[in-house]
Short mmCIF file of C-alpha atoms in Angstrom, two decimals:
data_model
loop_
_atom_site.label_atom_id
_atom_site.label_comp_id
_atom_site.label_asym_id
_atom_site.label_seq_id
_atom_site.Cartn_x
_atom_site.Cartn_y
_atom_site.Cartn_z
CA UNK A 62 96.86 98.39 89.68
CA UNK A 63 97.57 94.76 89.56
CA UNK A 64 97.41 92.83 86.20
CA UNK A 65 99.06 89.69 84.82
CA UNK A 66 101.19 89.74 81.90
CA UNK A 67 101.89 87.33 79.42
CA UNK A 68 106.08 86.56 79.52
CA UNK A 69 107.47 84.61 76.69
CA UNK A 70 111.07 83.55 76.32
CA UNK A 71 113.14 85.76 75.04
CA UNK A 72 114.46 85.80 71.13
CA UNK A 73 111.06 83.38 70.77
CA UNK A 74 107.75 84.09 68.81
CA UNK A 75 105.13 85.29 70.58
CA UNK A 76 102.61 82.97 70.82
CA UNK A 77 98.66 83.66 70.50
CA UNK A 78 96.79 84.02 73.39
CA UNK A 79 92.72 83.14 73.35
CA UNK A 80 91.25 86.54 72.31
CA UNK A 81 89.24 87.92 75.20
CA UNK A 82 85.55 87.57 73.88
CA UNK A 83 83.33 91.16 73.96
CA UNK A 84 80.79 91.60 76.52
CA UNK A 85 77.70 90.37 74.90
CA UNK A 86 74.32 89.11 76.21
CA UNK A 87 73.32 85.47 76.42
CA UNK A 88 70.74 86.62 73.57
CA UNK A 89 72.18 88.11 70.81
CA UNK A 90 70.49 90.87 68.75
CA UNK A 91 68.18 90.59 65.53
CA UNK A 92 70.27 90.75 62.31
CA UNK A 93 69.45 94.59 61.20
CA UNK A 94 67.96 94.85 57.41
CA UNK A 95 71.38 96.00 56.21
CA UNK A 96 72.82 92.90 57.49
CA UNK A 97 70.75 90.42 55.80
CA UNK A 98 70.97 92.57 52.57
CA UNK A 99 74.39 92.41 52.71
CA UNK A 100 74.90 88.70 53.22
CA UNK A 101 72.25 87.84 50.62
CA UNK A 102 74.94 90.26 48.12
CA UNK A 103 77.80 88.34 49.39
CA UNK A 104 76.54 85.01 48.87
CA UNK A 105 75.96 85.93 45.04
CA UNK A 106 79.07 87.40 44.11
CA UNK A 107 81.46 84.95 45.75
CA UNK A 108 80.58 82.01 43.62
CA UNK A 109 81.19 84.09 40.47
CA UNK A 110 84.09 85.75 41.58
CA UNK A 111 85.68 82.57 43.26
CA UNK A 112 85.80 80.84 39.51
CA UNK A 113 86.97 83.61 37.14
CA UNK A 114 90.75 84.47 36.72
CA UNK A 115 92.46 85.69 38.42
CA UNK A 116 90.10 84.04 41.15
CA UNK A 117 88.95 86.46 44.58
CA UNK A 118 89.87 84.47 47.41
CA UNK A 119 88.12 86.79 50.07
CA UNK A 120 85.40 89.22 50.21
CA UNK A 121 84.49 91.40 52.70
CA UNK A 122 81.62 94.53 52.92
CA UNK A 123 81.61 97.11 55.98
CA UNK A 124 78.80 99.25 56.39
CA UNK A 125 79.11 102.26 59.00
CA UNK A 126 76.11 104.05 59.95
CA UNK A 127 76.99 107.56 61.67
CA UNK A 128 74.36 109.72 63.66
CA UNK A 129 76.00 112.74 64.56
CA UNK A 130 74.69 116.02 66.48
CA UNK A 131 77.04 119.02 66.80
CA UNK A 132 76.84 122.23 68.55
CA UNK A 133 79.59 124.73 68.30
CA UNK A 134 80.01 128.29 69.90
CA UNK A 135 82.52 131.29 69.57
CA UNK A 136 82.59 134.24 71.80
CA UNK A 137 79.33 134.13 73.62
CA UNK A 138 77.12 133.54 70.62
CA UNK A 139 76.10 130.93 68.77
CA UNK A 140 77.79 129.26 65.38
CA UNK A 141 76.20 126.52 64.76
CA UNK A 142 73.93 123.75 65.81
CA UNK A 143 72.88 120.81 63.34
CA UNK A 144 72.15 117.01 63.16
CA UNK A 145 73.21 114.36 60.37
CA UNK A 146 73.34 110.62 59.59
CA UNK A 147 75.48 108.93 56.94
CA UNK A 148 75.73 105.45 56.02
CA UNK A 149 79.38 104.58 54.03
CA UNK A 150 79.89 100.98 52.29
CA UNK A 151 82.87 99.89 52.02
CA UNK A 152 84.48 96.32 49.68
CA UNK A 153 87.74 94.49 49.71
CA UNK A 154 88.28 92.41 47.28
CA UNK A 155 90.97 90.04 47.39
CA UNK A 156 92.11 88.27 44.32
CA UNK A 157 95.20 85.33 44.30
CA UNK A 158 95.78 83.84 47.76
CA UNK A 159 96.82 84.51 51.29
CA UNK A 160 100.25 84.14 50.83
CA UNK A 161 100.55 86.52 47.78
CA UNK A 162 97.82 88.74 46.98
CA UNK A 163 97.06 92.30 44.93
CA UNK A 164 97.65 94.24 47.91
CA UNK A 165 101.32 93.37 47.93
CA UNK A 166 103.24 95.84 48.23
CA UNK A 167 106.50 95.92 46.00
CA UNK A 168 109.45 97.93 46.88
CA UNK A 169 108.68 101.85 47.55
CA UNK A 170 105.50 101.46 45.49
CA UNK A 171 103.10 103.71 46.84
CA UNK A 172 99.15 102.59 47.63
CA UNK A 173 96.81 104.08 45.65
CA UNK A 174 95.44 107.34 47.47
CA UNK A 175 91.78 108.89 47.98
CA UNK A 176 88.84 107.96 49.94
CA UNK A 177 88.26 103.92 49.95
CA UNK A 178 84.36 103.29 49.54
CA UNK A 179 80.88 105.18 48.26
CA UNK A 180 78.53 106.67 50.13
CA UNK A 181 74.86 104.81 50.72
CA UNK A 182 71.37 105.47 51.55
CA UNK A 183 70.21 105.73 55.45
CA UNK A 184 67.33 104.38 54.39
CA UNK A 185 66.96 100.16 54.24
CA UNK A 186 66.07 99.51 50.95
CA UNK A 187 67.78 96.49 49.78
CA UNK A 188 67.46 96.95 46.09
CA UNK A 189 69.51 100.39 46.05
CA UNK A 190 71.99 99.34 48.83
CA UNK A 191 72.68 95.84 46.77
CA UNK A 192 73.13 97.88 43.47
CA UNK A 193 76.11 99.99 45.50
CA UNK A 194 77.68 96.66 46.96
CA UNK A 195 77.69 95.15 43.14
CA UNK A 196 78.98 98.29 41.53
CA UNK A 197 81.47 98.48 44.22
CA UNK A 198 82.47 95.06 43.94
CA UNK A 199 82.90 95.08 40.25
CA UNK A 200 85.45 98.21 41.04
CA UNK A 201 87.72 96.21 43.52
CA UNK A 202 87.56 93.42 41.85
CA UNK A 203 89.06 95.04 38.04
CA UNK A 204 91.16 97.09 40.20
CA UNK A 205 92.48 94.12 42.15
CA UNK A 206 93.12 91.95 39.01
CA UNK A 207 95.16 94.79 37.54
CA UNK A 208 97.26 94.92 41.01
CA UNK A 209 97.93 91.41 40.90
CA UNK A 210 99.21 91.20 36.90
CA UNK A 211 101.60 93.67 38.05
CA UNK A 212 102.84 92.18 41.16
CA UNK A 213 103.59 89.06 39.29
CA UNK A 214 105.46 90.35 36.44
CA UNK A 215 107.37 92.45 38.84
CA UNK A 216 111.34 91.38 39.32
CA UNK A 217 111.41 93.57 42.46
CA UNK A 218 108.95 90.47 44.15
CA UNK A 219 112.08 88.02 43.87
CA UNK A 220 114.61 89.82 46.19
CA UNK A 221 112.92 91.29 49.03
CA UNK A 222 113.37 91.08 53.04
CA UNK A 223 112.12 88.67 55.24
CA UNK A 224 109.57 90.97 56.70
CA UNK A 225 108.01 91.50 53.44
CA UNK A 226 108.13 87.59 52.49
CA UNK A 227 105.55 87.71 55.03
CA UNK A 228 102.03 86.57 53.88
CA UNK A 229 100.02 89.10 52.64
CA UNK A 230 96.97 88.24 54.49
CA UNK A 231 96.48 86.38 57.77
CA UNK A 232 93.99 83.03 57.87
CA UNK A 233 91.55 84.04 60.62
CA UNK A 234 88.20 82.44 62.43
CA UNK A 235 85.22 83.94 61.74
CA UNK A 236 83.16 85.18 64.04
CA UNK A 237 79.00 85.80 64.35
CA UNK A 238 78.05 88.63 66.94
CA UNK A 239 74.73 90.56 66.11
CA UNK A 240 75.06 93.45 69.28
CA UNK A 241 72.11 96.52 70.03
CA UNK A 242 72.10 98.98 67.17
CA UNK A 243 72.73 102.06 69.15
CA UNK A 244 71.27 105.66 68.51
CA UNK A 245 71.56 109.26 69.45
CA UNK A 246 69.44 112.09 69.94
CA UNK A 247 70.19 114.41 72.10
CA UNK A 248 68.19 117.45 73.24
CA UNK A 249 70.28 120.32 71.87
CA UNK A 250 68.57 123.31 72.68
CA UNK A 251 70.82 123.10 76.28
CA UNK A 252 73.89 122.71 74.90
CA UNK A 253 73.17 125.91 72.58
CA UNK A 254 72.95 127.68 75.94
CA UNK A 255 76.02 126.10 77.42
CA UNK A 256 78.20 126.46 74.71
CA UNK A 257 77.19 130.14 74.83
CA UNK A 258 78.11 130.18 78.36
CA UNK A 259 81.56 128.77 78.00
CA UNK A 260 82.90 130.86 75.49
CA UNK A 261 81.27 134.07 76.89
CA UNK A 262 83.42 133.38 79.81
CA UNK A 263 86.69 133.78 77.64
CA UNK A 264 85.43 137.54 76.74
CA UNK A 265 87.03 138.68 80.00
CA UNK A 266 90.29 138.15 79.31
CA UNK A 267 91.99 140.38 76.37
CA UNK A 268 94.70 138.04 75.49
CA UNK A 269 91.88 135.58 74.28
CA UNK A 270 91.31 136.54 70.63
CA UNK A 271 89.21 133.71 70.19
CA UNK A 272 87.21 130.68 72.10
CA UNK A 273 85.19 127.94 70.19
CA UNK A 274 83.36 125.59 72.47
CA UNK A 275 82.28 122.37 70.37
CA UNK A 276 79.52 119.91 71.85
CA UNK A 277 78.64 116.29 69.46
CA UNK A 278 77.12 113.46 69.91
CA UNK A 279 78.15 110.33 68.32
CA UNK A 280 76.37 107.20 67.78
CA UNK A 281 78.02 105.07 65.29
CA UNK A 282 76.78 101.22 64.26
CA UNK A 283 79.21 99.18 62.39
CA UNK A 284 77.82 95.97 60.15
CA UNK A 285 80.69 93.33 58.95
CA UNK A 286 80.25 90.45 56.46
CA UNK A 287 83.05 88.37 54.67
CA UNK A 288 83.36 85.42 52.64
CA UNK A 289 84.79 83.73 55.17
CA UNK A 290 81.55 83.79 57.71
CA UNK A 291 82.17 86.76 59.50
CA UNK A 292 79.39 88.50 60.57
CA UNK A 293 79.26 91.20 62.87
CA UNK A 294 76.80 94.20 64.39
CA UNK A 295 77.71 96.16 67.31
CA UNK A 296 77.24 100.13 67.94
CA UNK A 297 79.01 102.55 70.22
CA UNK A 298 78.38 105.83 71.36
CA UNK A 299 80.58 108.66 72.46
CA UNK A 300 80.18 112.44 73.45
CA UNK A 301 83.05 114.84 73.36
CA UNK A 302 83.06 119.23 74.65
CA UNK A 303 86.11 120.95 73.26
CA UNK A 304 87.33 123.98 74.37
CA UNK A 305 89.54 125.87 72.46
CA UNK A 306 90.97 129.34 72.92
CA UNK A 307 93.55 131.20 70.32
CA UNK A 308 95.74 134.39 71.04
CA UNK A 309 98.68 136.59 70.41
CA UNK A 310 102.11 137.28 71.91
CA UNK A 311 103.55 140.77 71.01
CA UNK A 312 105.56 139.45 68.52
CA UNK A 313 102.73 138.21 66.73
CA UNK A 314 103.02 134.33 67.65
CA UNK A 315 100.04 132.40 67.75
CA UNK A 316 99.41 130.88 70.80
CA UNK A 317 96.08 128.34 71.25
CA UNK A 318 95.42 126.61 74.27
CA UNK A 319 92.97 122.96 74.19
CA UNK A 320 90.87 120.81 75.94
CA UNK A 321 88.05 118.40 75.89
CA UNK A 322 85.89 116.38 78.03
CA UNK A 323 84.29 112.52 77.21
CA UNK A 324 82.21 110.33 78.16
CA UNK A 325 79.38 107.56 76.87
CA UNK A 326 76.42 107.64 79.48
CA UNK A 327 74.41 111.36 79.44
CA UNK A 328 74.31 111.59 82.91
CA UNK A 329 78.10 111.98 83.03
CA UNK A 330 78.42 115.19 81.26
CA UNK A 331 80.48 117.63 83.05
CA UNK A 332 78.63 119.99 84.84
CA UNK A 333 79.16 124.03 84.04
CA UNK A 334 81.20 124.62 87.08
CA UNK A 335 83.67 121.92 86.01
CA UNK A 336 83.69 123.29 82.32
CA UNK A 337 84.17 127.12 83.25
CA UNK A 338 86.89 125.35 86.13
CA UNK A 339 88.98 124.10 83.19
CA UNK A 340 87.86 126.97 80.84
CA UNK A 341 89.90 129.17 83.65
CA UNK A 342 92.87 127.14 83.33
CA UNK A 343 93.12 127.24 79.73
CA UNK A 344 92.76 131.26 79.81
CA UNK A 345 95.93 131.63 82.82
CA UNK A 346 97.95 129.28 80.85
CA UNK A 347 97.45 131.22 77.03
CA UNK A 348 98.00 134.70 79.28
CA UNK A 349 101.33 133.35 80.54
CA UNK A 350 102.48 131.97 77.54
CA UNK A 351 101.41 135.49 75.69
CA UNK A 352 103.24 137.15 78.28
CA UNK A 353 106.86 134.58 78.63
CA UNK A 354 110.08 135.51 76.73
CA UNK A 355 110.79 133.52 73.68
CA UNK A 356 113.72 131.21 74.32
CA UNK A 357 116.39 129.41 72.24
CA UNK A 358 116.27 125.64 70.94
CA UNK A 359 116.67 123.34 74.12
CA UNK A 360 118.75 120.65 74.28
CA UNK A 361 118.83 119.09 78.05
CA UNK A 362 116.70 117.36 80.72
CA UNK A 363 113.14 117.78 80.51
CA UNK A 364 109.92 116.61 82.77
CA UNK A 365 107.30 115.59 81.10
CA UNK A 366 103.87 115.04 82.74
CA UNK A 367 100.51 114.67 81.43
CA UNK A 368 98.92 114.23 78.39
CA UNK A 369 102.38 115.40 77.21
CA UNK A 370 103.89 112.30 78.51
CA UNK A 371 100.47 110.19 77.12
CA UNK A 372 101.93 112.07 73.19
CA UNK A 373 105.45 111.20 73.97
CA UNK A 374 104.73 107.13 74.15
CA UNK A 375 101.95 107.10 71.12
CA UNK A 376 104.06 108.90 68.99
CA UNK A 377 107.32 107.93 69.77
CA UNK A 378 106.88 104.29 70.96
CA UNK A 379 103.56 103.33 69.78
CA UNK A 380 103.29 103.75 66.09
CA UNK A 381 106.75 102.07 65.88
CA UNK A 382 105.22 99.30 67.73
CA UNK A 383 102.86 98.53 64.75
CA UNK A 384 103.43 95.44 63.01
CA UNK A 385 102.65 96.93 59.68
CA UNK A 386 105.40 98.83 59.70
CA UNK A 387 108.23 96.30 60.36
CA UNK A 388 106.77 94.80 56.93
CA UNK A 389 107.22 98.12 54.82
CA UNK A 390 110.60 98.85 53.84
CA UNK A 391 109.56 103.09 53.10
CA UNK A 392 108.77 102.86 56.85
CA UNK A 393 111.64 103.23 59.76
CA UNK A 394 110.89 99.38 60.43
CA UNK A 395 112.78 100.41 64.17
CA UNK A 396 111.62 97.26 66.18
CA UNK A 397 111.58 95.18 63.09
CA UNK A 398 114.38 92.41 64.26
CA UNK A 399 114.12 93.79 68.20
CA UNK A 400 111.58 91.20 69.68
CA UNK A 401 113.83 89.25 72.76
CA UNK A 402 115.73 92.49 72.68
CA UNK A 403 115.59 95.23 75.56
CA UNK A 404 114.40 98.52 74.52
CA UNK A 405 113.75 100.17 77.89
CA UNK A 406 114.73 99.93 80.97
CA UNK A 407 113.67 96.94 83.43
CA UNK A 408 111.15 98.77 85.02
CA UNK A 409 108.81 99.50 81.92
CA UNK A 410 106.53 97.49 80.72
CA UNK A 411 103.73 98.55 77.83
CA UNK A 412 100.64 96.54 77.01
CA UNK A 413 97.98 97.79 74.53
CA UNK A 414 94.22 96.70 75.70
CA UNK A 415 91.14 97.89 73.63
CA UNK A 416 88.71 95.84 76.02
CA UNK A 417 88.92 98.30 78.79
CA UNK A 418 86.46 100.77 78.45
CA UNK A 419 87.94 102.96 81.93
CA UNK A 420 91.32 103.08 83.59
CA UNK A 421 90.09 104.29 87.21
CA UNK A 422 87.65 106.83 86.56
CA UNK A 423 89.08 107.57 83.38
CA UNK A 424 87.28 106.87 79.91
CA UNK A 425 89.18 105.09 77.73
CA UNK A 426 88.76 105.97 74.42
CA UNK A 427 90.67 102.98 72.67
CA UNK A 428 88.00 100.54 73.33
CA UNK A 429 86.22 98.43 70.54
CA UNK A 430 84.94 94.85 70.64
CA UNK A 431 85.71 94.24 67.24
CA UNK A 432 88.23 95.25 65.62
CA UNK A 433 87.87 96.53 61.57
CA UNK A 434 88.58 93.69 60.20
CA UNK A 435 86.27 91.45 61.85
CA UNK A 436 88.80 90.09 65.08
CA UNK A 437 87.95 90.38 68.92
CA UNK A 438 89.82 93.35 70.36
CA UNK A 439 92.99 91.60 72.31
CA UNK A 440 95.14 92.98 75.09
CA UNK A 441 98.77 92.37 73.67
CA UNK A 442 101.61 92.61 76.04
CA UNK A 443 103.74 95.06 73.76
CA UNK A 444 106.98 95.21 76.44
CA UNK A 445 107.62 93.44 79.54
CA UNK A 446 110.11 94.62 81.42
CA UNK A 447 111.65 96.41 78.82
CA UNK A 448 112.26 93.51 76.76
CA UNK A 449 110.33 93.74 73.48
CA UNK A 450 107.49 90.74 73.03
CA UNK A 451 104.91 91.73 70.70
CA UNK A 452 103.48 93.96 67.77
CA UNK A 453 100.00 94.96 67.63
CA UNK A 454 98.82 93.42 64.76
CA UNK A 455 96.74 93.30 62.28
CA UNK A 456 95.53 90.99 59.29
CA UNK A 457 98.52 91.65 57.85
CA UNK A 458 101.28 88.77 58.97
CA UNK A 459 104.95 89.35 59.80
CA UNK A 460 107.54 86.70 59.84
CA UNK A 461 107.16 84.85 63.40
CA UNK A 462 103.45 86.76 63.79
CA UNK A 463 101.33 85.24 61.37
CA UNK A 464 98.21 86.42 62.96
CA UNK A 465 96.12 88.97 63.56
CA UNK A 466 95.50 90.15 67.47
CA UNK A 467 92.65 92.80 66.67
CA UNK A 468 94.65 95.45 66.28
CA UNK A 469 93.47 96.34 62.17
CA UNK A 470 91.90 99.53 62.46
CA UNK A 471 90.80 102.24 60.06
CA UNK A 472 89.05 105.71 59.65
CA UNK A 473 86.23 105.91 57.26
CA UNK A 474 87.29 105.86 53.76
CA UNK A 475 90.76 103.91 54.58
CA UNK A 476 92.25 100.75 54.52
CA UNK A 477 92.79 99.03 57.69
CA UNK A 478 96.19 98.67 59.32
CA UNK A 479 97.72 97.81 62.89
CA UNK A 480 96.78 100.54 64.98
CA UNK A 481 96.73 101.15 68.77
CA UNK A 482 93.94 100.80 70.92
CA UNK A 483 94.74 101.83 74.48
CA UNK A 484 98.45 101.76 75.16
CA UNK A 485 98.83 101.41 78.61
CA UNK A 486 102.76 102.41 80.25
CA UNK A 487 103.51 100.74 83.95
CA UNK A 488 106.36 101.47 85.85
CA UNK A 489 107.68 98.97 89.01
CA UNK A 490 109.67 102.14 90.18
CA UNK A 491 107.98 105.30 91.25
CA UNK A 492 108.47 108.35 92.84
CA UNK A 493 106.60 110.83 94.19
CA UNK A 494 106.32 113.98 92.03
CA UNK A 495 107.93 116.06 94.60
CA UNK A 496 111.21 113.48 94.08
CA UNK A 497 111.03 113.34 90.70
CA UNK A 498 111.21 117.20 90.28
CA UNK A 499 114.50 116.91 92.34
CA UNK A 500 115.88 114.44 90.22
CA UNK A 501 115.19 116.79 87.65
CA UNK A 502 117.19 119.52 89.40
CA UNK A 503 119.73 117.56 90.17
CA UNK A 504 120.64 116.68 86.21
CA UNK A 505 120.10 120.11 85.17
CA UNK A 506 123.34 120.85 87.76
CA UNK A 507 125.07 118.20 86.75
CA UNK A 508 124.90 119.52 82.86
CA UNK A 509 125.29 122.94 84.08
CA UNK A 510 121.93 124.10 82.46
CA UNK A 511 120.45 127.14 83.23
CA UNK A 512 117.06 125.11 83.32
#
């Protein structure tokens, strides 16, 4: 694969490359109901908010519509099979300015926990779902004033690090994209049969105690307006089969084995053989884990392949590689004065790239066009050849990064923060498997392992 990335001098700020604009079509989409009701809401409590004190400086509403159809099996029968829509609102309110606002965080303070937003009706009436966005806004907004009294009476505000000197909230171009709503409905009387199929399968083996084979359907729409012009609809879809098997080893060790299968267009479903296929894999590999010794703590070379490998880099590089936590001093802040520095070897380099939707024939599931906090999804060049260049960020600056690259993301019910998207590992130096297991052999000699 053959790709371009974007080298800046080292021990310099990285500089902001043109976001890479969604697909779209040359004729945008009709504004949905929710969307004009929401703007119309917007446009009525700005000016009021915008002139009291402490003054809000920003507004923002999200509204995420979820269709979701589920179908779940155990043993050969049967568990469930059901269909639901939600619709969740949430509000920011931001009250003082960009540079210091009430979501400043001061020393180990801790941000307030519990779900972030209410719950609205599917249904477009404009009258109920304006009510929620007022009674909402009147929440963040007392809540926000409160935040910001005590952030400026605070002593702890006067000596703290660079990195949380920082602005507490990036200045950003708006942007107006009205996409497809998207919907699903899928026929689910086939996948009661399949999943029935799948986990009957397990029944032949004894060491499987228990299979669970889970089919859904997603189709979620996401609607974005802020007081800064913002305004955004798009939808995406997704399907997901799990398969999931638990057992026992004799000394009464639980032992579960996983997988799952995505996609986005119906006709790509994996077919039964493919499903049973894997289904067969996951049953050899729980029956030869029931059946190996235990073994001691292991402290030596090790070969990682897989999605093993894919855990390895998200959890041990990529969350460390998000700029909100070079910014909070209760967080390991490991990369926080690293950029220019090299932190692998040569032949690594690490981008993160939410606008690819496949890698090969592989479904990426990191893609968005929009991030949560209303910026283009960006490919960021994390490391290039080892050396460190970049954080993905989001809407909340660090010192030398002072914007945004569509990285803020969020689940439902949660504040957005610098996530990754799809955090893609090249290598200029390969080997064939076959070498690589040498190499492996060769170290565990040269320790004088006994594997």
């Amino acid at each position: 694969m053959v790709f371009s990335l974007n080298a800046l001098a080292a021990g310099k700020p990285a500089r902001r490359p043109a976001p890479v604009p969604p697909p779209q079509s040359a004729a945008q989409a009709t504004p949905a109901p929710a969307m004009v009701t929401m703007g119309q809401e917007l446009d009525r409590e700005m000016p009021i908010l915008s002139k009291v004190t402490p003054a809000a400086y920003f507004i923002g509403y999200t509204l995420t519509s979820t269709q979701r159809a589920e179908v779940m099996g155990s043993n050969g029968a049967l568990l469930s099979s059901q269909e639901s829509h939600s619709r969740w609102l949430e509000t920011q309110v931001r009250v003082g300015s960009y540079d210091l606002d009430n979501t400043h965080k001061v020393g180990n303070s801790v941000p307030r926990q519990g779900s972030y937003g209410t719950p609205v009706p599917v249904e477009d009436d404009a009258v109920v779902l304006r009510r929620a966005m007022w009674l909402q806004t009147e929440k963040q907004y007392r809540a926000a004033s409160e935040a910001l009294i005590k952030i400026n009476t605070s002593k702890e505000v006067q000596a703290q690090t660079a990195e949380e000197h920082a602005p507490d909230f990036s200045r950003e171009q708006p942007h107006v994209f009205y996409g497809p709503e998207v919907s699903v409905q899928p026929d689910r009387k086939p996948w009661e049969e399949k999943v029935r199929l799948y986990t009957r399968a397990f029944r032949a083996s004894p060491q499987v105690l228990n299979s669970i084979v889970t089919f859904s359907a997603l189709g979620q729409n996401q609607y974005q307006v802020t007081s800064e012009g913002t305004h955004l609809q798009f939808g995406q879809i997704h399907y997901r089969l799990e398969l999931f098997i638990q057992g026992k080893a004799p000394d009464g060790m639980d032992i579960n084995r996983y997988y799952n299968f995505d996609w986005t267009n119906p006709a790509d479903a994996p077919d039964d053989k493919a499903v049973l296929a894997e289904g067969q894999v996951l049953r050899k590999e729980l029956e030869a884990l029931a059946a190996a010794p235990l073994v001691e703590p292991y402290a030596g070379p090790a070969l990682l392949t897989g999605r093993a490998t894919a855990v390895f880099f998200h959890e041990v590089f990529g969350h460390r590689a998000e700029g909100f936590r070079q910014k909070d001093i209760s967080e390991g802040q490991t990369f926080a004065r690293k950029v220019g520095e090299q932190i692998l070897p040569n032949f690594l380099s690490i981008y993160d790239d939410p606008t690819e939707k496949t890698i090969g024939k592989d479904m990426l599931l990191g893609y968005y066009p929009f991030d949560d906090e209303g910026i283009p999804a960006e490919r960021v060049t994390l490391v290039d050849r080892g050396i460190l260049r970049n954080f993905e960020m989001s809407r909340q600056p660090l010192t030398g990064f002072p914007h945004s690259n569509g990285h803020g993301r969020r689940q439902i019910g949660a504040q957005p923060v610098s996530r990754q998207g799809n955090l893609i590992v090249q290598s200029s130096r390969t080997v064939t498997n076959a070498e690589l297991r040498m190499k492996l052999i060769e170290e565990i000699k040269r320790q004088g392992k006994s594997f």
